[in-house]
Coordinates of C-alpha atoms in Angstrom, one line a residue:
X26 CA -17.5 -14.1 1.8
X27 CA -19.9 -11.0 2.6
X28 CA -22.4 -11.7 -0.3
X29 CA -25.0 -9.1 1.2
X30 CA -22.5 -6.5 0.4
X31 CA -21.3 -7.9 -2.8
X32 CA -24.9 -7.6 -4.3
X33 CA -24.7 -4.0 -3.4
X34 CA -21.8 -3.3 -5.3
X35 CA -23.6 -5.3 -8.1
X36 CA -26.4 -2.6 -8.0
X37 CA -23.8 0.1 -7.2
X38 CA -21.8 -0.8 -10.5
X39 CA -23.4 0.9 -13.6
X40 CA -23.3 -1.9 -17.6
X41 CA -20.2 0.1 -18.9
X42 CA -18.5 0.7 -15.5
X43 CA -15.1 -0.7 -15.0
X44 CA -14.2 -2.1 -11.5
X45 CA -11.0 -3.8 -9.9
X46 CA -10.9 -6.7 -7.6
X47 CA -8.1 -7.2 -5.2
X48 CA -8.5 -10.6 -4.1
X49 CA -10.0 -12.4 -0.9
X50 CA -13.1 -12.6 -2.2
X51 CA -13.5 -16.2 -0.1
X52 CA -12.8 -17.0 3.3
X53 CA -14.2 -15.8 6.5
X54 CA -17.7 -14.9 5.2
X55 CA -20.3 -17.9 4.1
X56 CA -20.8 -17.9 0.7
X57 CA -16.9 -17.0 -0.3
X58 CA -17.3 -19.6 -3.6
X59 CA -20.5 -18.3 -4.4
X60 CA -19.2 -15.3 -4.9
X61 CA -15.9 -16.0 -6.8
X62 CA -17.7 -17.9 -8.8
X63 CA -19.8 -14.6 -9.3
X64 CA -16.7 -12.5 -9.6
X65 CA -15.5 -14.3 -12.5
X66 CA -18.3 -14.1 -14.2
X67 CA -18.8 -10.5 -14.5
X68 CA -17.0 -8.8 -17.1
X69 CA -16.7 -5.7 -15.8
X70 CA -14.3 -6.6 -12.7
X71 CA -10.3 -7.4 -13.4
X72 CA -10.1 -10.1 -10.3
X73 CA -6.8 -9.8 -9.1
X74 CA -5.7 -12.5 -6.9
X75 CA -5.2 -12.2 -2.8
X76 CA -3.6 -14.6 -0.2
X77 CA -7.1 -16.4 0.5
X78 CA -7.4 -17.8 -3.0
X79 CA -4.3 -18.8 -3.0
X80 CA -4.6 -20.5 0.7
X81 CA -7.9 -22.2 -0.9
X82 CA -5.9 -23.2 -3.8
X83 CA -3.1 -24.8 -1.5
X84 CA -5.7 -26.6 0.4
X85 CA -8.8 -27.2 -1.0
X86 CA -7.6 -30.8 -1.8
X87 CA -6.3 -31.8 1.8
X88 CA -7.4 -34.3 3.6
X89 CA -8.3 -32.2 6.9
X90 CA -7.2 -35.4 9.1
X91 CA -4.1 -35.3 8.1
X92 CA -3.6 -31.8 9.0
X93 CA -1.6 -31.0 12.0
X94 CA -3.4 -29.7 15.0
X95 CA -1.8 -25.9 14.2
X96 CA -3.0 -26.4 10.9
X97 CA -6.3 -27.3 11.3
X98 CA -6.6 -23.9 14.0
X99 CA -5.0 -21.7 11.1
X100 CA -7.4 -22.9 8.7
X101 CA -10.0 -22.3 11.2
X102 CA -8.7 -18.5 12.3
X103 CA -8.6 -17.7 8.2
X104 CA -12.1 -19.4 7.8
X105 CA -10.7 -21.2 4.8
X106 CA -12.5 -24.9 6.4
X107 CA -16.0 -23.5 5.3
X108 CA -14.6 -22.7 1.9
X109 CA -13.5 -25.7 1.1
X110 CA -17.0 -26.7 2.8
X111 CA -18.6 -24.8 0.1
X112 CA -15.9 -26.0 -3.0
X113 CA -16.9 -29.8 -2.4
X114 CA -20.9 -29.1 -2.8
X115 CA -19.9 -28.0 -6.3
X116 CA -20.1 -30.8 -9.1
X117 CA -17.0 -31.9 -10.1
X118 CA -17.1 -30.3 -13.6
X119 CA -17.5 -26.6 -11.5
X120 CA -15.0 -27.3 -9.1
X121 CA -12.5 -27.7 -12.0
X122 CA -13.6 -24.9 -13.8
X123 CA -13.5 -22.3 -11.2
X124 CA -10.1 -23.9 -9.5
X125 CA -8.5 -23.6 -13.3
X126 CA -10.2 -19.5 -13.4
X127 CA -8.7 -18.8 -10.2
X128 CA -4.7 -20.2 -10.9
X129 CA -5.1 -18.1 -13.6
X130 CA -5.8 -14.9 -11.9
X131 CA -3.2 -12.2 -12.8
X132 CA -1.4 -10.8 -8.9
X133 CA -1.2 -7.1 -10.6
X134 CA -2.2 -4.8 -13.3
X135 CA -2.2 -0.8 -14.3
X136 CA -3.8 1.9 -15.4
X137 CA -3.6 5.5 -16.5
X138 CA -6.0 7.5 -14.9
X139 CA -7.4 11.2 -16.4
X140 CA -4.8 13.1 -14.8
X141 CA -2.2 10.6 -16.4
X142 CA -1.0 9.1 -13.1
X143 CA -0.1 5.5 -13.2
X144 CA -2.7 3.9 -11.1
X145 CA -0.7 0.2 -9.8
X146 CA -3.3 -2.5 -8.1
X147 CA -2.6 -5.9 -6.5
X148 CA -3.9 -7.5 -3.2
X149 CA -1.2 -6.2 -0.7
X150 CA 0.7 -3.5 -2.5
X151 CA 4.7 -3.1 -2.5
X152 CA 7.4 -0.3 -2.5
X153 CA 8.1 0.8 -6.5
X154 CA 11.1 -0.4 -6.5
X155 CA 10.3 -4.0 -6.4
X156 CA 6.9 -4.1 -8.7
X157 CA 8.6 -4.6 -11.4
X158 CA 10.3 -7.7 -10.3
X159 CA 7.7 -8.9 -7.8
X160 CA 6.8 -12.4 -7.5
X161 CA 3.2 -13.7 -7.1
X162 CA 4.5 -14.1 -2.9
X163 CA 5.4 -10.4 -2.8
X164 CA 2.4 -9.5 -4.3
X165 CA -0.4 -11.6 -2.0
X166 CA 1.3 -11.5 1.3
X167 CA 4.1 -9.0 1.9
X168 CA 3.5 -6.2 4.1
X169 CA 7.0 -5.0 4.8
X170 CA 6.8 -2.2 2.8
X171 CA 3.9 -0.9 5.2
X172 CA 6.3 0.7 7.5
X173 CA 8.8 2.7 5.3
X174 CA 8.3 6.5 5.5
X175 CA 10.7 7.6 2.7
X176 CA 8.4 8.2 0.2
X177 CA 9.9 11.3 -0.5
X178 CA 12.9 9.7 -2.1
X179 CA 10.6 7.6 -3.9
X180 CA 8.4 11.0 -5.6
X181 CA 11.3 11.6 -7.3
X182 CA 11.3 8.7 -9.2
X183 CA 7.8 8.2 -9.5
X184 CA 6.2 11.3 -9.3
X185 CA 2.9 9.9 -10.8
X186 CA 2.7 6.4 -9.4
X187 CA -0.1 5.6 -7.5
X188 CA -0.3 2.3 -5.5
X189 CA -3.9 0.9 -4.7
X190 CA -4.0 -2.4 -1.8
X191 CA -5.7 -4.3 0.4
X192 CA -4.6 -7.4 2.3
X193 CA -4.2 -5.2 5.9
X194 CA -6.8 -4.0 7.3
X195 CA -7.2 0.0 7.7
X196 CA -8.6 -1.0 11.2
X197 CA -5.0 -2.9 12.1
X198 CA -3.1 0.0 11.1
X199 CA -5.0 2.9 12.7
X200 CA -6.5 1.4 15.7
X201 CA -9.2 2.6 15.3
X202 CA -11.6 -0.7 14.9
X203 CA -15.0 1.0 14.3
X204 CA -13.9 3.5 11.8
X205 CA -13.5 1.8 8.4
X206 CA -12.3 4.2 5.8
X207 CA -9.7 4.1 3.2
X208 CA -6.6 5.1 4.2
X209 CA -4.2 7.1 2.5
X210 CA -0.4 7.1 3.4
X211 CA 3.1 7.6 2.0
X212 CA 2.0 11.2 1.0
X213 CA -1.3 9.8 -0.3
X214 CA 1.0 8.2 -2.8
X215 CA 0.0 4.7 -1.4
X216 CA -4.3 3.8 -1.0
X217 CA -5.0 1.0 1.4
X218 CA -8.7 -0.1 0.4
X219 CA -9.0 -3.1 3.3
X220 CA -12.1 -2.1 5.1
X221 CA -12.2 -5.8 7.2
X222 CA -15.6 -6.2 4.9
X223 CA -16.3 -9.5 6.8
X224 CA -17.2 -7.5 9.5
X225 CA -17.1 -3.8 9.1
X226 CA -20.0 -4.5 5.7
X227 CA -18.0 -2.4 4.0
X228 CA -16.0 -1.7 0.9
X229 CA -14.3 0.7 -1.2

């Protein structure tokens, strides 16, 4: 929802560049529809999708009164409420069209990059064992495979695999709250690019 800094990476981003998305593009921030809408538009990004589209997907139709107390303050700690907010100022033909954009989202795609290394993307990453079986759930919102350390057993399989995420914050793992870099883990094998751009202004 930080559309400041999503016009700077409009400017940052040359006509021929390519440029991958890893979801969460709403929520939080004001102007999270605006700049989906924005998102899908531009032909230069893939937009992979992350666990606050599909929370806006899951709710943008509910009536918020008959929401349970603990639903309504979970809507509220996610900032989803303003999203929705924002969906319902659209006219009806745009809130169809970008609803229908955004369940089509892919959760994951590939690359190989110039040093043929498999480059693997989606919003919050996953152990190689499972990508090739993992559901849209795994994919958005899993973040046990944070904490394993074998990765070693795991190089000799995929020597070249590279795993690019977001959906946990850098500043959550490291502790380190005013420090927003990219981290690199799992013997750099695994690239964590949540910089908490709602607040931190940044992004990788």
């Amino acid at each position: 929802g930080n559309y400041n800094l999503w016009k700077e990476i409009q400017k940052y981003l040359k006509e021929n560049d390519k440029a991958y998305c890893l979801g969460d593009c709403c929520d939080r921030g004001p102007n999270g529809v605006k700049i989906m809408q924005e998102v899908l538009k531009d032909e230069r990004i893939t937009y992979l999708l992350g666990n606050h589209e599909i929370m806006f997907l899951d709710t943008k139709d509910t009536k918020l009164k008959s929401l349970t107390k603990q639903e309504k303050e979970d809507l509220k700690y996610n900032g989803t409420i303003e999203t929705i907010r924002q969906y319902f100022e659209l006219t009806e033909e745009e809130q169809i069209g970008l609803t229908n954009q955004l369940k089509n989202l892919p959760c994951c795609t590939e690359y190989i990059n110039k040093n043929n290394q498999k480059v693997f993307l989606s919003h919050a990453g996953g152990n190689p064992d499972y990508l090739e079986f993992a559901d849209m759930t795994y994919l958005t919102w899993n973040r046990t495979h944070m904490g394993v350390s074998s990765w070693k057993y795991y190089q000799k399989r995929f020597p070249n695999l590279y795993i690019v995420h977001g959906h946990t914050p850098v500043q959550v793992i490291t502790g380190k709250y005013q420090k927003a870099e990219v981290l690199f883990y799992c013997g750099n094998h695994k690239i964590d690019i949540d910089l908490c751009t709602y607040t931190s202004g940044k992004a990788a």
